[in-house]
GROMACS .gro file of N, CA and C in nm:
model
  495
    1GLY      N    1  -0.024  -1.418  -0.811
    1GLY     CA    2   0.047  -1.434  -0.688
    1GLY      C    3   0.028  -1.573  -0.631
    2THR      N    4   0.090  -1.596  -0.519
    2THR     CA    5   0.083  -1.728  -0.457
    2THR      C    6  -0.008  -1.731  -0.336
    3MET      N    7  -0.071  -1.618  -0.302
    3MET     CA    8  -0.162  -1.614  -0.188
    3MET      C    9  -0.281  -1.524  -0.218
    4LEU      N   10  -0.391  -1.556  -0.152
    4LEU     CA   11  -0.514  -1.479  -0.160
    4LEU      C   12  -0.559  -1.457  -0.016
    5ALA      N   13  -0.599  -1.334   0.019
    5ALA     CA   14  -0.640  -1.304   0.156
    5ALA      C   15  -0.771  -1.228   0.156
    6ALA      N   16  -0.849  -1.249   0.262
    6ALA     CA   17  -0.973  -1.176   0.285
    6ALA      C   18  -0.991  -1.163   0.435
    7SER      N   19  -1.057  -1.054   0.476
    7SER     CA   20  -1.083  -1.038   0.619
    7SER      C   21  -1.233  -1.034   0.643
    8SER      N   22  -1.270  -1.089   0.757
    8SER     CA   23  -1.409  -1.088   0.803
    8SER      C   24  -1.403  -1.057   0.951
    9GLY      N   25  -1.451  -0.940   0.987
    9GLY     CA   26  -1.432  -0.898   1.125
    9GLY      C   27  -1.284  -0.881   1.152
   10SER      N   28  -1.236  -0.939   1.259
   10SER     CA   29  -1.094  -0.926   1.292
   10SER      C   30  -1.012  -1.046   1.247
   11HIS      N   31  -1.073  -1.139   1.175
   11HIS     CA   32  -1.001  -1.258   1.129
   11HIS      C   33  -0.957  -1.242   0.983
   12VAL      N   34  -0.831  -1.274   0.955
   12VAL     CA   35  -0.778  -1.270   0.820
   12VAL      C   36  -0.754  -1.413   0.774
   13SER      N   37  -0.819  -1.452   0.666
   13SER     CA   38  -0.803  -1.586   0.609
   13SER      C   39  -0.716  -1.578   0.485
   14ILE      N   40  -0.629  -1.677   0.467
   14ILE     CA   41  -0.534  -1.678   0.357
   14ILE      C   42  -0.538  -1.814   0.290
   15TRP      N   43  -0.534  -1.814   0.155
   15TRP     CA   44  -0.540  -1.938   0.078
   15TRP      C   45  -0.435  -1.939  -0.031
   16ASN      N   46  -0.403  -2.059  -0.077
   16ASN     CA   47  -0.327  -2.078  -0.199
   16ASN      C   48  -0.429  -2.073  -0.312
   17PRO      N   49  -0.423  -1.974  -0.403
   17PRO     CA   50  -0.528  -1.960  -0.504
   17PRO      C   51  -0.526  -2.071  -0.610
   18VAL      N   52  -0.416  -2.139  -0.627
   18VAL     CA   53  -0.408  -2.246  -0.726
   18VAL      C   54  -0.475  -2.372  -0.674
   19SER      N   55  -0.441  -2.412  -0.551
   19SER     CA   56  -0.494  -2.537  -0.496
   19SER      C   57  -0.621  -2.516  -0.415
   20GLY      N   58  -0.644  -2.392  -0.371
   20GLY     CA   59  -0.759  -2.365  -0.286
   20GLY      C   60  -0.736  -2.403  -0.141
   21GLU      N   61  -0.616  -2.452  -0.109
   21GLU     CA   62  -0.583  -2.493   0.027
   21GLU      C   63  -0.570  -2.372   0.118
   22PRO      N   64  -0.625  -2.382   0.240
   22PRO     CA   65  -0.606  -2.272   0.335
   22PRO      C   66  -0.462  -2.269   0.385
   23LEU      N   67  -0.410  -2.148   0.406
   23LEU     CA   68  -0.278  -2.127   0.464
   23LEU      C   69  -0.297  -2.074   0.606
   24PRO      N   70  -0.192  -2.070   0.688
   24PRO     CA   71  -0.209  -2.017   0.824
   24PRO      C   72  -0.273  -1.879   0.822
   25SER      N   73  -0.378  -1.863   0.900
   25SER     CA   74  -0.451  -1.737   0.911
   25SER      C   75  -0.423  -1.676   1.047
   26PHE      N   76  -0.477  -1.556   1.072
   26PHE     CA   77  -0.454  -1.491   1.200
   26PHE      C   78  -0.566  -1.393   1.230
   27SER      N   79  -0.570  -1.346   1.355
   27SER     CA   80  -0.669  -1.247   1.397
   27SER      C   81  -0.598  -1.119   1.439
   28THR      N   82  -0.669  -1.008   1.428
   28THR     CA   83  -0.615  -0.877   1.466
   28THR      C   84  -0.707  -0.815   1.570
   29GLU      N   85  -0.667  -0.699   1.621
   29GLU     CA   86  -0.747  -0.631   1.722
   29GLU      C   87  -0.872  -0.566   1.663
   30CYS      N   88  -0.873  -0.541   1.533
   30CYS     CA   89  -0.989  -0.480   1.470
   30CYS      C   90  -1.002  -0.534   1.327
   31SER      N   91  -1.107  -0.496   1.260
   31SER     CA   92  -1.133  -0.546   1.125
   31SER      C   93  -1.044  -0.477   1.022
   32LEU      N   94  -0.958  -0.553   0.954
   32LEU     CA   95  -0.870  -0.497   0.852
   32LEU      C   96  -0.945  -0.475   0.722
   33ARG      N   97  -0.916  -0.363   0.656
   33ARG     CA   98  -0.970  -0.333   0.523
   33ARG      C   99  -0.853  -0.311   0.429
   34LYS      N  100  -0.880  -0.310   0.302
   34LYS     CA  101  -0.779  -0.277   0.201
   34LYS      C  102  -0.654  -0.364   0.214
   35LEU      N  103  -0.672  -0.494   0.213
   35LEU     CA  104  -0.559  -0.585   0.226
   35LEU      C  105  -0.472  -0.581   0.101
   36GLY      N  106  -0.341  -0.597   0.118
   36GLY     CA  107  -0.250  -0.600   0.005
   36GLY      C  108  -0.125  -0.679   0.038
   37PHE      N  109  -0.070  -0.748  -0.060
   37PHE     CA  110   0.051  -0.826  -0.042
   37PHE      C  111   0.169  -0.755  -0.106
   38ALA      N  112   0.288  -0.784  -0.056
   38ALA     CA  113   0.414  -0.739  -0.117
   38ALA      C  114   0.518  -0.846  -0.088
   39GLN      N  115   0.613  -0.860  -0.180
   39GLN     CA  116   0.721  -0.955  -0.157
   39GLN      C  117   0.854  -0.885  -0.185
   40ASP      N  118   0.944  -0.894  -0.088
   40ASP     CA  119   1.076  -0.833  -0.101
   40ASP      C  120   1.158  -0.919  -0.197
   41PRO      N  121   1.197  -0.864  -0.315
   41PRO     CA  122   1.272  -0.945  -0.412
   41PRO      C  123   1.408  -0.989  -0.359
   42ALA      N  124   1.465  -0.913  -0.266
   42ALA     CA  125   1.598  -0.948  -0.214
   42ALA      C  126   1.592  -1.063  -0.113
   43THR      N  127   1.491  -1.061  -0.025
   43THR     CA  128   1.484  -1.161   0.080
   43THR      C  129   1.378  -1.267   0.057
   44GLY      N  130   1.281  -1.237  -0.030
   44GLY     CA  131   1.170  -1.330  -0.053
   44GLY      C  132   1.064  -1.326   0.056
   45VAL      N  133   1.078  -1.234   0.155
   45VAL     CA  134   0.980  -1.225   0.262
   45VAL      C  135   0.849  -1.167   0.207
   46THR      N  136   0.740  -1.235   0.235
   46THR     CA  137   0.609  -1.189   0.193
   46THR      C  138   0.546  -1.112   0.309
   47SER      N  139   0.489  -0.994   0.278
   47SER     CA  140   0.422  -0.912   0.379
   47SER      C  141   0.278  -0.889   0.335
   48LEU      N  142   0.191  -0.874   0.433
   48LEU     CA  143   0.050  -0.843   0.411
   48LEU      C  144   0.023  -0.713   0.485
   49SER      N  145  -0.040  -0.618   0.418
   49SER     CA  146  -0.074  -0.493   0.483
   49SER      C  147  -0.225  -0.480   0.492
   50GLY      N  148  -0.270  -0.405   0.589
   50GLY     CA  149  -0.412  -0.380   0.606
   50GLY      C  150  -0.435  -0.249   0.677
   51HIS      N  151  -0.553  -0.193   0.660
   51HIS     CA  152  -0.592  -0.063   0.714
   51HIS      C  153  -0.710  -0.087   0.807
   52CYS      N  154  -0.699  -0.041   0.931
   52CYS     CA  155  -0.802  -0.064   1.031
   52CYS      C  156  -0.822   0.064   1.110
   53ASN      N  157  -0.942   0.118   1.111
   53ASN     CA  158  -0.967   0.247   1.174
   53ASN      C  159  -0.864   0.347   1.121
   54THR      N  160  -0.783   0.404   1.205
   54THR     CA  161  -0.684   0.500   1.156
   54THR      C  162  -0.542   0.445   1.170
   55TYR      N  163  -0.527   0.312   1.164
   55TYR     CA  164  -0.394   0.252   1.173
   55TYR      C  165  -0.369   0.160   1.056
   56GLY      N  166  -0.246   0.159   1.010
   56GLY     CA  167  -0.203   0.065   0.908
   56GLY      C  168  -0.115  -0.040   0.973
   57TYR      N  169  -0.133  -0.163   0.932
   57TYR     CA  170  -0.057  -0.273   0.990
   57TYR      C  171   0.017  -0.348   0.881
   58GLN      N  172   0.133  -0.396   0.916
   58GLN     CA  173   0.208  -0.485   0.827
   58GLN      C  174   0.237  -0.613   0.905
   59PHE      N  175   0.212  -0.725   0.839
   59PHE     CA  176   0.240  -0.855   0.896
   59PHE      C  177   0.337  -0.926   0.802
   60ASP      N  178   0.445  -0.979   0.857
   60ASP     CA  179   0.543  -1.052   0.777
   60ASP      C  180   0.524  -1.201   0.798
   61ARG      N  181   0.536  -1.276   0.690
   61ARG     CA  182   0.524  -1.422   0.698
   61ARG      C  183   0.658  -1.478   0.744
   62THR      N  184   0.656  -1.553   0.853
   62THR     CA  185   0.779  -1.608   0.909
   62THR      C  186   0.819  -1.734   0.834
   63ALA      N  187   0.938  -1.783   0.862
   63ALA     CA  188   0.987  -1.905   0.796
   63ALA      C  189   0.895  -2.024   0.821
   64SER      N  190   0.826  -2.025   0.934
   64SER     CA  191   0.735  -2.135   0.965
   64SER      C  192   0.600  -2.121   0.895
   65GLY      N  193   0.580  -2.009   0.821
   65GLY     CA  194   0.454  -1.987   0.750
   65GLY      C  195   0.351  -1.910   0.830
   66LEU      N  196   0.383  -1.878   0.955
   66LEU     CA  197   0.290  -1.800   1.038
   66LEU      C  198   0.312  -1.651   1.013
   67TRP      N  199   0.221  -1.567   1.063
   67TRP     CA  200   0.226  -1.424   1.041
   67TRP      C  201   0.257  -1.351   1.170
   68ALA      N  202   0.345  -1.252   1.165
   68ALA     CA  203   0.383  -1.173   1.282
   68ALA      C  204   0.374  -1.025   1.249
   69GLU      N  205   0.309  -0.947   1.336
   69GLU     CA  206   0.297  -0.802   1.313
   69GLU      C  207   0.436  -0.740   1.322
   70SER      N  208   0.469  -0.657   1.221
   70SER     CA  209   0.601  -0.594   1.221
   70SER      C  210   0.594  -0.442   1.226
   71VAL      N  211   0.484  -0.381   1.180
   71VAL     CA  212   0.472  -0.236   1.177
   71VAL      C  213   0.328  -0.197   1.208
   72SER      N  214   0.310  -0.089   1.282
   72SER     CA  215   0.179  -0.030   1.307
   72SER      C  216   0.196   0.120   1.297
   73LEU      N  217   0.124   0.186   1.204
   73LEU     CA  218   0.139   0.330   1.181
   73LEU      C  219   0.004   0.401   1.181
   74GLN      N  220   0.003   0.526   1.227
   74GLN     CA  221  -0.117   0.611   1.219
   74GLN      C  222  -0.139   0.649   1.073
   75LEU      N  223  -0.262   0.633   1.023
   75LEU     CA  224  -0.295   0.659   0.883
   75LEU      C  225  -0.408   0.761   0.872
   76PRO      N  226  -0.430   0.816   0.751
   76PRO     CA  227  -0.546   0.904   0.730
   76PRO      C  228  -0.676   0.829   0.761
   77GLU      N  229  -0.776   0.901   0.807
   77GLU     CA  230  -0.899   0.838   0.853
   77GLU      C  231  -0.982   0.777   0.741
   78ASP      N  232  -0.988   0.840   0.624
   78ASP     CA  233  -1.076   0.795   0.516
   78ASP      C  234  -0.996   0.730   0.404
   79GLY      N  235  -0.923   0.625   0.433
   79GLY     CA  236  -0.841   0.559   0.332
   79GLY      C  237  -0.926   0.491   0.226
   80THR      N  238  -0.899   0.519   0.099
   80THR     CA  239  -0.971   0.457  -0.012
   80THR      C  240  -0.886   0.358  -0.089
   81ALA      N  241  -0.754   0.361  -0.069
   81ALA     CA  242  -0.662   0.270  -0.137
   81ALA      C  243  -0.539   0.252  -0.049
   82LEU      N  244  -0.477   0.136  -0.058
   82LEU     CA  245  -0.362   0.104   0.025
   82LEU      C  246  -0.262   0.025  -0.056
   83ALA      N  247  -0.133   0.052  -0.038
   83ALA     CA  248  -0.028  -0.027  -0.103
   83ALA      C  249   0.089  -0.040  -0.006
   84LEU      N  250   0.160  -0.148  -0.019
   84LEU     CA  251   0.280  -0.175   0.060
   84LEU      C  252   0.394  -0.194  -0.038
   85SER      N  253   0.507  -0.126  -0.014
   85SER     CA  254   0.620  -0.138  -0.106
   85SER      C  255   0.675  -0.280  -0.103
   86PRO      N  256   0.740  -0.326  -0.212
   86PRO     CA  257   0.787  -0.464  -0.220
   86PRO      C  258   0.878  -0.507  -0.105
   87ALA      N  259   0.962  -0.418  -0.056
   87ALA     CA  260   1.050  -0.454   0.055
   87ALA      C  261   0.980  -0.435   0.190
   88GLY      N  262   0.854  -0.392   0.187
   88GLY     CA  263   0.780  -0.372   0.310
   88GLY      C  264   0.824  -0.251   0.389
   89VAL      N  265   0.891  -0.156   0.325
   89VAL     CA  266   0.943  -0.039   0.395
   89VAL      C  267   0.839   0.071   0.403
   90PHE      N  268   0.762   0.093   0.296
   90PHE     CA  269   0.667   0.204   0.289
   90PHE      C  270   0.523   0.155   0.278
   91PHE      N  271   0.432   0.223   0.349
   91PHE     CA  272   0.288   0.214   0.329
   91PHE      C  273   0.248   0.335   0.246
   92ALA      N  274   0.155   0.320   0.157
   92ALA     CA  275   0.093   0.434   0.091
   92ALA      C  276  -0.058   0.420   0.111
   93VAL      N  277  -0.122   0.528   0.149
   93VAL     CA  278  -0.267   0.528   0.170
   93VAL      C  279  -0.324   0.646   0.094
   94GLY      N  280  -0.421   0.619   0.007
   94GLY     CA  281  -0.490   0.724  -0.067
   94GLY      C  282  -0.620   0.759   0.000
   95ASP      N  283  -0.667   0.881  -0.020
   95ASP     CA  284  -0.787   0.930   0.045
   95ASP      C  285  -0.885   0.982  -0.061
   96SER      N  286  -1.011   0.992  -0.024
   96SER     CA  287  -1.114   1.038  -0.118
   96SER      C  288  -1.096   1.184  -0.157
   97ASP      N  289  -1.018   1.261  -0.081
   97ASP     CA  290  -0.994   1.401  -0.115
   97ASP      C  291  -0.870   1.421  -0.202
   98GLY      N  292  -0.803   1.312  -0.243
   98GLY     CA  293  -0.686   1.322  -0.328
   98GLY      C  294  -0.553   1.318  -0.253
   99THR      N  295  -0.558   1.308  -0.122
   99THR     CA  296  -0.436   1.301  -0.043
   99THR      C  297  -0.376   1.161  -0.052
  100VAL      N  298  -0.244   1.155  -0.067
  100VAL     CA  299  -0.172   1.028  -0.062
  100VAL      C  300  -0.065   1.043   0.045
  101ALA      N  301  -0.072   0.959   0.146
  101ALA     CA  302   0.029   0.959   0.253
  101ALA      C  303   0.123   0.842   0.227
  102ILE      N  304   0.253   0.870   0.222
  102ILE     CA  305   0.355   0.765   0.210
  102ILE      C  306   0.430   0.765   0.342
  103MET      N  307   0.431   0.650   0.410
  103MET     CA  308   0.488   0.645   0.544
  103MET      C  309   0.575   0.523   0.564
  104SER      N  310   0.672   0.540   0.651
  104SER     CA  311   0.751   0.429   0.704
  104SER      C  312   0.770   0.460   0.851
  105GLU      N  313   0.845   0.379   0.920
  105GLU     CA  314   0.869   0.407   1.062
  105GLU      C  315   0.951   0.534   1.080
  106GLU      N  316   1.033   0.571   0.980
  106GLU     CA  317   1.119   0.689   0.992
  106GLU      C  318   1.077   0.806   0.904
  107HIS      N  319   0.980   0.790   0.817
  107HIS     CA  320   0.952   0.890   0.713
  107HIS      C  321   0.801   0.905   0.695
  108ALA      N  322   0.756   1.027   0.675
  108ALA     CA  323   0.616   1.053   0.640
  108ALA      C  324   0.613   1.166   0.539
  109GLU      N  325   0.536   1.148   0.434
  109GLU     CA  326   0.526   1.248   0.329
  109GLU      C  327   0.383   1.248   0.275
  110THR      N  328   0.333   1.365   0.240
  110THR     CA  329   0.199   1.375   0.184
  110THR      C  330   0.209   1.426   0.041
  111LEU      N  331   0.142   1.359  -0.049
  111LEU     CA  332   0.134   1.398  -0.190
  111LEU      C  333  -0.011   1.435  -0.220
  112ARG      N  334  -0.034   1.502  -0.332
  112ARG     CA  335  -0.170   1.540  -0.369
  112ARG      C  336  -0.202   1.494  -0.510
  113SER      N  337  -0.320   1.440  -0.525
  113SER     CA  338  -0.376   1.409  -0.655
  113SER      C  339  -0.494   1.504  -0.673
  114GLU      N  340  -0.523   1.542  -0.795
  114GLU     CA  341  -0.630   1.639  -0.818
  114GLU      C  342  -0.767   1.585  -0.779
  115TYR      N  343  -0.787   1.454  -0.794
  115TYR     CA  344  -0.915   1.390  -0.765
  115TYR      C  345  -0.896   1.283  -0.659
  116GLY      N  346  -1.007   1.227  -0.610
  116GLY     CA  347  -1.002   1.121  -0.511
  116GLY      C  348  -0.921   1.000  -0.560
  117VAL      N  349  -0.845   0.941  -0.471
  117VAL     CA  350  -0.758   0.829  -0.506
  117VAL      C  351  -0.839   0.699  -0.503
  118ILE      N  352  -0.826   0.619  -0.610
  118ILE     CA  353  -0.896   0.491  -0.615
  118ILE      C  354  -0.802   0.371  -0.621
  119SER      N  355  -0.675   0.393  -0.656
  119SER     CA  356  -0.582   0.280  -0.659
  119SER      C  357  -0.439   0.328  -0.638
  120LEU      N  358  -0.359   0.241  -0.577
  120LEU     CA  359  -0.217   0.268  -0.552
  120LEU      C  360  -0.139   0.141  -0.581
  121GLN      N  361  -0.019   0.155  -0.637
  121GLN     CA  362   0.066   0.039  -0.661
  121GLN      C  363   0.211   0.084  -0.667
  122PHE      N  364   0.297   0.017  -0.591
  122PHE     CA  365   0.441   0.043  -0.600
  122PHE      C  366   0.499  -0.033  -0.717
  123SER      N  367   0.604   0.022  -0.778
  123SER     CA  368   0.676  -0.049  -0.884
  123SER      C  369   0.748  -0.168  -0.820
  124PRO      N  370   0.785  -0.269  -0.900
  124PRO     CA  371   0.852  -0.387  -0.844
  124PRO      C  372   0.979  -0.355  -0.765
  125ASP      N  373   1.050  -0.248  -0.802
  125ASP     CA  374   1.172  -0.212  -0.728
  125ASP      C  375   1.142  -0.116  -0.611
  126GLY      N  376   1.016  -0.074  -0.594
  126GLY     CA  377   0.976   0.011  -0.484
  126GLY      C  378   1.015   0.156  -0.496
  127ARG      N  379   1.071   0.197  -0.611
  127ARG     CA  380   1.117   0.335  -0.627
  127ARG      C  381   1.008   0.429  -0.676
  128LEU      N  382   0.899   0.376  -0.733
  128LEU     CA  383   0.790   0.460  -0.784
  128LEU      C  384   0.657   0.415  -0.723
  129LEU      N  385   0.566   0.510  -0.708
  129LEU     CA  386   0.430   0.482  -0.664
  129LEU      C  387   0.335   0.532  -0.772
  130ALA      N  388   0.252   0.443  -0.824
  130ALA     CA  389   0.149   0.480  -0.922
  130ALA      C  390   0.020   0.511  -0.845
  131VAL      N  391  -0.043   0.624  -0.879
  131VAL     CA  392  -0.166   0.668  -0.814
  131VAL      C  393  -0.274   0.684  -0.920
  132GLY      N  394  -0.381   0.608  -0.910
  132GLY     CA  395  -0.496   0.621  -0.999
  132GLY      C  396  -0.602   0.703  -0.928
  133ASP      N  397  -0.664   0.799  -1.002
  133ASP     CA  398  -0.764   0.883  -0.936
  133ASP      C  399  -0.897   0.882  -1.012
  134LEU      N  400  -0.998   0.940  -0.950
  134LEU     CA  401  -1.133   0.944  -1.008
  134LEU      C  402  -1.141   1.026  -1.136
  135GLY      N  403  -1.040   1.108  -1.162
  135GLY     CA  404  -1.036   1.186  -1.285
  135GLY      C  405  -0.982   1.106  -1.403
  136GLY      N  406  -0.950   0.979  -1.381
  136GLY     CA  407  -0.899   0.893  -1.488
  136GLY      C  408  -0.751   0.908  -1.512
  137ARG      N  409  -0.680   0.967  -1.420
  137ARG     CA  410  -0.536   0.988  -1.438
  137ARG      C  411  -0.456   0.883  -1.362
  138LEU      N  412  -0.338   0.856  -1.414
  138LEU     CA  413  -0.239   0.775  -1.347
  138LEU      C  414  -0.117   0.862  -1.326
  139SER      N  415  -0.080   0.885  -1.200
  139SER     CA  416   0.036   0.969  -1.168
  139SER      C  417   0.144   0.881  -1.107
  140LEU      N  418   0.270   0.912  -1.140
  140LEU     CA  419   0.383   0.839  -1.083
  140LEU      C  420   0.462   0.933  -0.993
  141PHE      N  421   0.495   0.887  -0.874
  141PHE     CA  422   0.572   0.964  -0.778
  141PHE      C  423   0.696   0.885  -0.740
  142LYS      N  424   0.809   0.956  -0.725
  142LYS     CA  425   0.930   0.892  -0.675
  142LYS      C  426   0.914   0.870  -0.526
  143VAL      N  427   0.968   0.761  -0.474
  143VAL     CA  428   0.954   0.726  -0.333
  143VAL      C  429   1.091   0.714  -0.271
  144PRO      N  430   1.124   0.785  -0.161
  144PRO     CA  431   1.055   0.906  -0.122
  144PRO      C  432   1.096   1.020  -0.213
  145GLY      N  433   1.020   1.121  -0.221
  145GLY     CA  434   1.045   1.234  -0.308
  145GLY      C  435   0.916   1.284  -0.366
  146ARG      N  436   0.923   1.381  -0.453
  146ARG     CA  437   0.802   1.442  -0.506
  146ARG      C  438   0.801   1.436  -0.658
  147MET      N  439   0.687   1.448  -0.712
  147MET     CA  440   0.652   1.469  -0.851
  147MET      C  441   0.740   1.402  -0.956
  148SER      N  442   0.675   1.341  -1.049
  148SER     CA  443   0.745   1.295  -1.169
  148SER      C  444   0.651   1.311  -1.287
  149THR      N  445   0.599   1.204  -1.344
  149THR     CA  446   0.521   1.211  -1.466
  149THR      C  447   0.375   1.177  -1.442
  150THR      N  448   0.285   1.247  -1.512
  150THR     CA  449   0.142   1.217  -1.507
  150THR      C  450   0.096   1.178  -1.646
  151THR      N  451   0.027   1.065  -1.657
  151THR     CA  452  -0.030   1.022  -1.785
  151THR      C  453  -0.181   1.026  -1.773
  152THR      N  454  -0.248   1.095  -1.864
  152THR     CA  455  -0.393   1.105  -1.859
  152THR      C  456  -0.455   0.991  -1.939
  153THR      N  457  -0.586   0.978  -1.931
  153THR     CA  458  -0.656   0.871  -2.002
  153THR      C  459  -0.650   0.889  -2.153
  154THR      N  460  -0.620   1.008  -2.201
  154THR     CA  461  -0.611   1.029  -2.345
  154THR      C  462  -0.475   0.986  -2.400
  155GLY      N  463  -0.384   0.949  -2.310
  155GLY     CA  464  -0.253   0.902  -2.353
  155GLY      C  465  -0.149   1.010  -2.366
  156THR      N  466  -0.186   1.136  -2.341
  156THR     CA  467  -0.085   1.242  -2.347
  156THR      C  468  -0.005   1.241  -2.218
  157THR      N  469   0.117   1.285  -2.225
  157THR     CA  470   0.203   1.285  -2.108
  157THR      C  471   0.234   1.427  -2.069
  158GLU      N  472   0.219   1.456  -1.939
  158GLU     CA  473   0.254   1.586  -1.886
  158GLU      C  474   0.370   1.563  -1.790
  159VAL      N  475   0.472   1.645  -1.797
  159VAL     CA  476   0.586   1.631  -1.707
  159VAL      C  477   0.588   1.748  -1.613
  160ASP      N  478   0.586   1.720  -1.484
  160ASP     CA  479   0.597   1.824  -1.383
  160ASP      C  480   0.744   1.857  -1.368
  161THR      N  481   0.777   1.983  -1.383
  161THR     CA  482   0.918   2.022  -1.384
  161THR      C  483   0.970   2.060  -1.246
  162THR      N  484   0.889   2.038  -1.140
  162THR     CA  485   0.942   2.068  -1.008
  162THR      C  486   1.055   1.972  -0.977
  163THR      N  487   1.148   2.017  -0.897
  163THR     CA  488   1.262   1.932  -0.864
  163THR      C  489   1.227   1.837  -0.751
  164ASP      N  490   1.301   1.728  -0.743
  164ASP     CA  491   1.282   1.634  -0.634
  164ASP      C  492   1.320   1.699  -0.503
  165GLN      N  493   1.250   1.657  -0.398
  165GLN     CA  494   1.282   1.710  -0.265
  165GLN      C  495   1.356   1.607  -0.185
   0.00000   0.00000   0.00000
């Protein structure tokens, strides 16, 4: 990517990872955890997401290079993984109990993984969400919608035959 971010307390620092040069940084009301970047392929807008207490935040990079808060959503309390869709429309938050919440300003949906969630990633087109869990599985979910394919660590594929909702 073209940016690297870290938070310390309520301050978020951002750098160009190639040159090491600092980029415009910003402060929040609380300490952000689980930082993640997304870039909308249609507009080129870069967004940064973070999880703080029980709220998820999205900050969009403006044309001047500064950051502006664009979304604030209530999230599960024990978030273990966070992802922001490429267009910045959906937040996904995984929990240690296997719950995955997919949210936008207009939509909220809860998915379940058999084991605690350790990683989340949206596909480049934002239509799928990959969920990695402590059981060594990678599950793919349609966004928004339910169930698709699960691939286990042994490489076998299981297809859930439930219909999309």
